[in-house]
Amino acid sequence: MVDLTSRGIGGPITSQLVDLTPHLPVLPIVLPLAVAGFMLLLEERRRIFKAGLGAATMAALVLASFVLLNAVAGEADGVIVYRLGDWPAPFGIVLVVDRLAALMLMVTSLLGLASFLFAVSGWAIVSPRFHSLFLLLVMGINGAFLTGDLFNLYVFFEVLLAGSYGLLLHGSGRARVKAGLQYIAVNLGSSMLFLIGCGLIYAVTGTLNMVDIMRVAADLSTHDATLFRAGLAVLSVAFLTKAGVWPLSFWLPVAYPVATPPVSAMFVIMTKVGAYVLLRTVALASGVPETGVVEFLSPWLLYGGIATVVFGSMGLLASSHLPRIASYATLVTAGTLVAAVGTSDQRVISGALYYMIGSTLATGAAFLLAELITRLRPAEAPQAADAAVEPVFGDDYETSLQTDFEGYEVGIAIPAGTAMLGGAFVVAALVLAGLPPLSGFLGKFAIVSGVLSGGPELSWAAWVLAGVVLFSGLATLIALMRKGIDAFWRPGEETVAEVRSLEALPIGILLALCVALTLFAAPVVTYLDATGAYLANPVEYAKNVLEFGP
Amino acid sequence: MMELVTAVGIGVVAAAGVWLVLRPRTFQVILGMSLLTYAVNAFLLTMGGLRVGAPPVLESVVAPDPAEYVDPLPEGLVLTSIVISFSMTALYLVVLLTSRGLTGTDHVDGEESP
Amino acid sequence: MTVDAALLTALTVLPFLGSALSSSLHTRARTAAAALAGFVSVAGLSLVIALYPRVAGGEVFKHEIAWLPSLGLNLSLRLDGLSWLFALLITGIGALVVLYARYYMSAEDPVPRFFGLLQAFMGAMLLLVASGNLIQLVFAWELTSLFSFLLIGYWYHNANSRDGARMALLVTSLGGFCLLLGVIVLGGIAGSFDVDAVLAAAPVIRAHDRFVPALVLILVGTFSKSAQFPFHFWLPHAMAAPTPVSAYLHSATMVKAGVFLMILLWPVFSLSEVWYFGVSTVGLVTFLLGAFVAIFQNDLKGILAYSTISHLGLITLLLGLATPAALVAAVFHVLNHATFKAGLFMAAGIIDHETGTRDVRKLSGLFRAIPITGTLAIIATAAMAGVPLVNGFLSKEMFLTETLAVHSGTFLDRLLPALATLGSAFGVVYSVRFIHQVFFGPPATELPKEPHEPVAWMRLPIELLVLIVLAVGILPARVVGPLLGSAVRSVLGDATPAYSLALWHGFTPALQLSLLALAAGGTAYAVFRRYLADSPDEGPPWAGRLRARRVFDLALTGLVRGAAAGLRWLGTTRLQPQMLLLTLVALGAGLLPFALLAARGAGWLLPIGPVRTDPLEPAYLVVWVLGGAFALLTAYLAKFHRFAALITLAGTGLAMVLTFVWLSAPDLALTQLVVEVTTTVLLLLGLRWLPRPVPAIERTRQEQVRATARRLRDGVVAAVAGAGVALLAYAGMTLDPANRLRFDSLRSYFVENAYEGTGGRNVVNVLLVDFRAFDTLGEITVLGVVGLTVFALLRRFRPPRELLGGTRQQQRQAEFDRAAGGREVGDTATDFLYVARTAMHLMFPVLALFAVYLFMRGHDEPGGGFAAGVTMAIAFILQYMARGARWVEERLRVLPVRWIGSGLLLAVLTGAGAWLFGEPLLTSYYEYADIPFLGRLPVASAMLFDLGVFVLVVGATVLMLVALAHQSVRAPRTSAREDAEPVREEVEAE
């Protein structure tokens, strides 16, 4: 167990300086909360200060998650347990940082930093109190990743949902409010399911600590086990809704495209929260095979995930509006991740995690790019939603007979701004479509080879999964190529897009990360393989969480 | 018997809630949500059995006998969920009002269904 | 790393460096860009030549750079005779193309981008052929598709380029995905992605039952890349690319990638039936189809494109025959085709460049104008037609020899020589047409430009290529013998057959067939030239409108439309279906375990405990009956009698309060009560803004039926859902007592530690502010966030138009005031319920005090920060009711947003205070103290935390109420001034 909880430095208040290291695990929650609270005391017009403060906070979070990541990566299965109120589990609430949680924190804080920077470059001012709302959303997401207590998870789900409601409605307007009405209703429904499931599980196991739940669930009478599974199933429905798994995913393509770009970008991580929780559940259960939970859940996750990927691919094929494309890409990623969890094969899971990192960052970048790209064609205002599907290849080419020398033989020199946008678009597209030379290709390769290396007898589901994963890549390619050609190649009254550096920076950060993810794939993949291996049997995790007192 | 009554009662409230939640008018939906909240809170409280007349407020502070008191945990959970659902109801109310103001209708989709 | 390893690495890295450099050049720096590209390709060429000794003997030279060992992915460079030969083509022809392009591309073109892409492609292609790892090969494969896409679309402002590029990328990357899948399967069988390992595992692979899937998937990839039927159609459309690109990518190198892979894996695959029939058939069809269609093209590049398809088909066919000798012929033809076809493309480019058209119907008699280019073109064309003395003839003859050799004795096999000859004859026809129609006959009349010989530098590449064509044609053994030998040996090893590269093998049957083909072709052209000379549009006759690209478009459009339809069918954008789905799925999930249990024959209701027969207080029964009844009433009234529905809802709420009291949860009862009040008030405030409910007018009969059916369905769903919840609830309440032991561990812990640990008697409150204070922290955050959101939303609130000018009641009152003398408008409203309102007004201090009381006792008795906070908020509500929004807002000194902020800060800082003592967040500290008037009370840090809760709750709740109530102030004004004026800032922040 990694020793951050060592409380060596207790004693008199006179010791002025407080050592924060042992409290690092709780920082991703406390810091944004405190800063958000402080910002509320400031007047609305002190935007510059708030922007700076917020950016600093997000940067600090990046740093914190990096330290945590290194701390847990230090040993084979490093786990940090933080006892809130110094009450031992299962009586009090504990935060648990392991490889998986640390990874999610890292992705969240990076995406958050980028989105926040983009937001303060303009979008933050369209409604009051944006900065606080944003930080509180981040706090909720981090909490959901960190907590080891089922009901506390519910609370953090509500925090991040409340934050997402606020941010989705940020800027108000007809489209957003309409979407919000639906988004909120669906999520209120799933929250009720969460409580019901939570209640049943408590009724049977008499505890709320996730590890303890599984421990207790190991030896239950048929009677109790049935009830336990009923609770777990209802709970999973709530998780699947959050993860955007078909047929509980229809709210996503309604809500995400209409939010303000930085908000949509930040939302990309939220579906991952649902998938994360499912992965966590399965992982904890696989530590206690007697519960039979894995066998109970896995098939549903696998089929649901596959269905989601297919549905998302359809959406991709049918969309021409970039935010909408990005939304469906989010669905595809979520589906792939959930399906991977369903295979409960550690190679597939680690591959899916690698793929998830890249596509999360790239999707975020795509949401941010969408708005800038529309500036290329100010004449053609972006329509909020797709018109009916336009014919894929509109123009007529009866004559392939065309010479290079009839007037249009000269290529066009591309202005810098446009070139930058185009380059960024291509990078994002490559990652999302899983084409070389970027991380998407590696991720999909890792997933597919993991799926297909299942020994001589392969289930049809494995083939289907491999197929749809690659097919979704093709669908993404078609959608993005169509969009890209339409945005950058189709002749039209181009204007040189003006991109402010503060807008370019976050996109640059995200895409640079995608590239780095490819260049330094080795350490990342090693880390993820270790994660997969350790999730397959998280004994240490359980031991550390439940050990009483120091 | 108490259990039976409680369970059936919860079921009835929940059913009414579900029916309302499936209605097309925002006001119906928000009432449905409130009803569901009641049902779910009661559900949560009763998990692990009913206990009459044993409020978890210590009479003697020296070596209290746990058996004399009801399990406080569900109550804590329900308290939290009451607060959260209260805020959510308030939020949904305001959103539906805004939607009605912006779209001119009180249909849940912000437009009359075709 | 040895010198050669360094050279090999340099070979693959150099072009990418060049590409990066070139993209940094100024858009007008054409000479610099060309020079750079030229240098890179010449350097590459010399590196290739320098590496020859390592592969000359047919051995393999490898160099590995570790990258992703865990995924079995390393940067592994592998050079053998075969890949060396390809590398030679890539760099050699690359160099010539660069030189050619320098003069071909117009002066205004931003060529650095062009040359950059060209070099990047070169790098990708080299990486492909030098891959020692199949995944790396696929990786490079996709890269070539990508750069080909960008190069075809280089002149993206014209539609043909865009569509050609799009089509090429889609087809090739579709193949690419299949290839990836196939290679993964193959690697899975072989246990490694390393090329040599896979080759070594050939017997194992052939025996494996996943052999066929792997083979088929890989073949799809190679066919799509090498433009084999039915994937051939992208190649002609790729001709929209600048001619140098066509010469380089789409005749010499990229389209050979598929062939390369087939040759590379030939030893693994070729022994199987599937390979023999699949590959040879596809090759044959492509060979004939391409040659036949080429005859009818009117675009010079069109003719060359289809001819390329045909020749690739020929090579594929040879590989499909699966004999070593056929393989030799195939490799040889790859080499020859690359040389003469590249030359021909360049020649076509020159003609286009000089005359301004590529339409053979316009062109005629050019030989007088450009004799040198003409001669070169004629020689290259001779090679294409397979005329003796040029290289094309030799490989063509090998090909015919192979077709004559009996292999499987199948029908196809017997027919092969005839078909091969027929195909060659077609080849002769289009070659003759190409030459005759362009260079001979009367001088062309309507040419856009007056043709001249191009600058010598532009012609030089063709001259060199034609030189090779002749040299190989006349002295094959001397010129290419060794290269071909090492290439073939690297594939076949000891199985390398004896073959003779010579011009004259005697008057063999193959030679006879060649001559036959030449004669037949010549005659055919003589007969049909009139018809061909003015054939209306390209494409063979009686092929009619059937074009592969139409099929492709239809397929793609179909795919997209299908997807859209599927989306509509499998998805929805409306809320109601989603809520229904959510309910059903949850129901299914909740009952699934029961069903599974029943399936095991254990009976449905096993998890339900026995009905306890403990005495039931009638009052309790009444409470629940009323609660249920009120709930149903609410459901019934909600649509048309909203106010009544609110009352009944509150009724259910009260039933809950009583239940809580009954079930020994005083805290809950208290909280539920205050929340109930607040919620009701909020809803009441909201009611005013809803439209008057209109009874749904179902116009037609069946609309009524549908509506009824819908209600019925929802009714059933609701009933079942309710039953499900009841079932689970009952099951949860009646668990067998054995479980209690486990609970006691937690309950005892809380009860026992409540006082010692935290100094509180009210265990629930202790739970909230201490044991599980973290939940509370999150909970108040939610409340705060919601408060902020509400505030943000209502600032922009636009009241519905028909409600401007107040409610009917307000209007009526105003009417009355105007009518009656001596009354101000609004007096009636002021007088309304005067006594009650005064009473409410006086309640403020009382409630405030009560709130403080609740807060103070919270730790020991039911109460606490939240209840206190809401009570405080209620005090404010009453003032709103009593005096109206304006009056309160003028006097209100609460700054809600700041209260929210302070509450959050107070709570979180109290929690973090523990850090000073080196304790984890929210560790509490307490002391008992005598406080005047209040007696001995615990002063716990938890209490400070609770204070934070209190402050925040007051802030948030008041904020919501203010924001809502404020609308009534705004609406009338809004009717006057259209723009909605935001909530006065001082309500939010001074």
XYZ file of C-alpha atoms in Angstrom, chain B residues 1-31 33-35 38-39 41-43 45-84 86-98 100-102 104-109 113-114, chain C residues 574-576 579-580 583 611-614 616 620-621 624 628 631-632 634-635 638-639 642 645-646 649 652-653 656 660 662-668 671-672 675-676 678-679 682-683 686-687 689-691 711 714-715 717-719 721-722 725-726 728-730 732-734 740 743 746-748 750-752 754-756 760-764 767-768 772 779 782-783 786 789-790 793-794 797-798 800 802 860-862 866 957 960 964:
206
model
C -48.676 -6.652 8.151
C -46.963 -3.309 8.521
C -44.443 -4.353 5.927
C -47.177 -5.368 3.542
C -49.046 -2.107 3.971
C -45.902 -0.058 3.568
C -44.764 -1.988 0.509
C -48.139 -1.740 -1.200
C -48.365 1.933 -0.312
C -44.970 2.616 -1.778
C -45.977 0.657 -4.858
C -49.129 2.721 -5.324
C -47.306 6.037 -4.960
C -44.612 4.830 -7.332
C -47.190 3.696 -9.883
C -48.892 7.094 -9.805
C -45.489 8.700 -10.220
C -44.505 6.532 -13.156
C -47.787 7.215 -14.896
C -47.305 10.949 -14.541
C -43.699 10.783 -15.673
C -44.882 9.185 -18.897
C -47.292 12.066 -19.598
C -46.588 14.756 -22.211
C -47.064 17.869 -20.020
C -44.130 19.220 -18.033
C -46.278 19.925 -14.997
C -47.469 16.339 -14.940
C -43.891 15.159 -15.174
C -42.668 17.296 -12.305
C -45.497 16.084 -10.070
C -41.014 13.136 -10.172
C -42.088 14.393 -6.750
C -44.266 11.327 -6.200
C -41.583 10.086 -2.012
C -41.767 6.466 -3.012
C -37.275 7.820 -0.052
C -39.759 5.632 1.788
C -38.275 2.628 -0.024
C -35.827 4.127 4.665
C -37.539 0.789 4.982
C -34.571 -1.159 3.629
C -33.425 -3.522 6.293
C -36.735 -3.672 8.113
C -39.182 -1.427 9.933
C -38.697 -0.301 13.492
C -41.287 1.534 15.541
C -40.551 3.849 18.456
C -36.793 3.565 18.535
C -35.518 6.922 17.305
C -31.734 7.066 17.089
C -31.376 9.753 19.725
C -29.328 8.511 22.631
C -30.988 8.633 26.043
C -28.011 7.419 28.006
C -24.642 8.535 26.709
C -22.754 5.929 28.680
C -22.474 2.604 26.898
C -25.693 2.866 24.881
C -27.187 -0.403 23.764
C -27.391 -0.390 19.983
C -30.265 -2.854 20.004
C -32.479 -0.152 21.491
C -32.147 2.099 18.500
C -33.137 1.889 14.875
C -30.387 1.635 12.290
C -29.475 5.304 11.709
C -27.767 4.784 8.378
C -30.857 4.599 6.123
C -32.146 7.755 7.795
C -28.932 9.546 6.964
C -29.166 8.414 3.375
C -32.793 9.461 3.074
C -31.995 12.880 4.526
C -29.356 13.402 1.871
C -31.621 12.183 -0.888
C -34.477 14.425 0.334
C -32.249 17.462 0.008
C -30.947 16.451 -3.397
C -35.667 18.923 -3.414
C -33.058 20.854 -5.350
C -33.678 18.797 -8.465
C -37.413 19.464 -8.277
C -36.717 23.179 -7.964
C -34.353 23.051 -10.921
C -36.741 21.101 -13.099
C -39.500 23.536 -12.230
C -37.449 26.495 -13.378
C -36.311 24.719 -16.528
C -39.865 23.843 -17.471
C -40.921 27.420 -16.869
C -38.098 28.724 -19.028
C -42.525 27.245 -21.622
C -41.407 30.857 -21.932
C -39.046 30.176 -24.827
C -44.551 28.741 -25.920
C -45.659 25.242 -25.030
C -45.579 23.107 -21.895
C -44.954 19.900 -23.813
C -41.979 17.908 -22.576
C -40.343 18.101 -25.994
C -45.850 15.983 -30.704
C -46.748 15.462 -34.365
C -38.503 12.634 -27.828
C -38.698 12.282 -24.084
C -41.710 10.054 -23.535
C -38.900 7.425 -20.085
C -40.924 4.410 -21.145
C -38.939 2.170 -16.958
C -45.861 -12.184 5.771
C -45.298 -11.076 9.350
C -48.393 -11.097 11.476
C -47.258 -8.404 13.876
C -50.870 -3.301 12.554
C -50.770 3.599 10.179
C -52.989 1.853 7.679
C -50.888 4.939 3.886
C -51.842 6.282 -1.807
C -51.047 10.058 -5.018
C -53.591 8.561 -7.391
C -52.598 13.758 -8.066
C -52.050 11.584 -11.098
C -52.397 16.826 -12.716
C -53.475 17.751 -16.205
C -53.106 21.741 -11.352
C -53.123 18.343 -7.825
C -50.649 20.386 -5.797
C -49.420 16.028 -3.726
C -49.054 12.460 0.012
C -46.101 14.399 1.351
C -44.726 10.530 4.243
C -41.298 8.939 9.084
C -43.953 6.370 12.877
C -40.821 4.631 11.716
C -38.720 6.376 14.352
C -37.173 8.938 12.012
C -37.990 12.304 13.595
C -35.217 14.063 11.697
C -36.644 12.915 8.424
C -36.878 17.875 7.167
C -39.571 16.438 4.937
C -39.053 20.804 2.368
C -42.693 20.048 1.661
C -40.917 25.089 0.330
C -41.579 22.828 -2.636
C -42.136 27.031 -5.380
C -44.637 25.087 -7.442
C -44.455 28.422 -10.946
C -48.107 27.634 -11.680
C -46.496 30.871 -15.758
C -48.014 27.744 -17.191
C -50.420 27.953 -20.112
C -52.909 5.922 -21.921
C -48.786 3.711 -19.819
C -51.345 2.714 -17.223
C -46.643 -0.062 -17.414
C -47.154 2.163 -14.381
C -49.132 -0.519 -12.583
C -43.701 -0.826 -12.281
C -45.519 -0.027 -9.051
C -41.294 -1.585 -6.625
C -43.700 -2.941 -4.022
C -38.709 -5.292 -4.094
C -39.638 -3.099 -1.150
C -41.361 -5.955 0.583
C -36.115 -5.722 1.251
C -38.129 -5.318 4.445
C -38.575 -8.988 5.167
C -29.211 -8.567 11.150
C -26.130 -4.618 10.255
C -22.379 -0.865 11.476
C -25.271 0.263 13.642
C -23.475 -0.557 16.856
C -22.423 4.416 14.945
C -24.447 4.267 18.137
C -21.442 3.520 20.287
C -21.723 8.776 18.325
C -21.127 10.239 21.739
C -17.539 9.317 22.489
C -23.582 14.107 19.713
C -26.690 12.343 20.944
C -28.631 12.561 17.717
C -26.970 9.760 15.821
C -28.539 10.717 12.494
C -23.949 10.661 10.782
C -24.604 13.640 8.569
C -20.721 10.676 6.517
C -25.319 17.355 -1.064
C -25.741 20.122 -5.377
C -28.064 22.583 -3.710
C -28.882 24.282 -8.556
C -28.370 27.499 -12.337
C -31.828 28.683 -11.402
C -31.788 30.751 -16.135
C -34.287 33.183 -14.698
C -36.588 34.511 -18.387
C -39.138 35.645 -20.945
C -45.112 33.944 -22.231
C -50.340 35.920 -23.271
C -28.461 16.288 20.233
C -32.094 16.389 19.156
C -33.846 16.217 15.805
C -30.486 21.855 6.835
C -33.368 28.438 -1.109
C -34.589 30.229 -5.882
C -39.030 32.904 -9.107
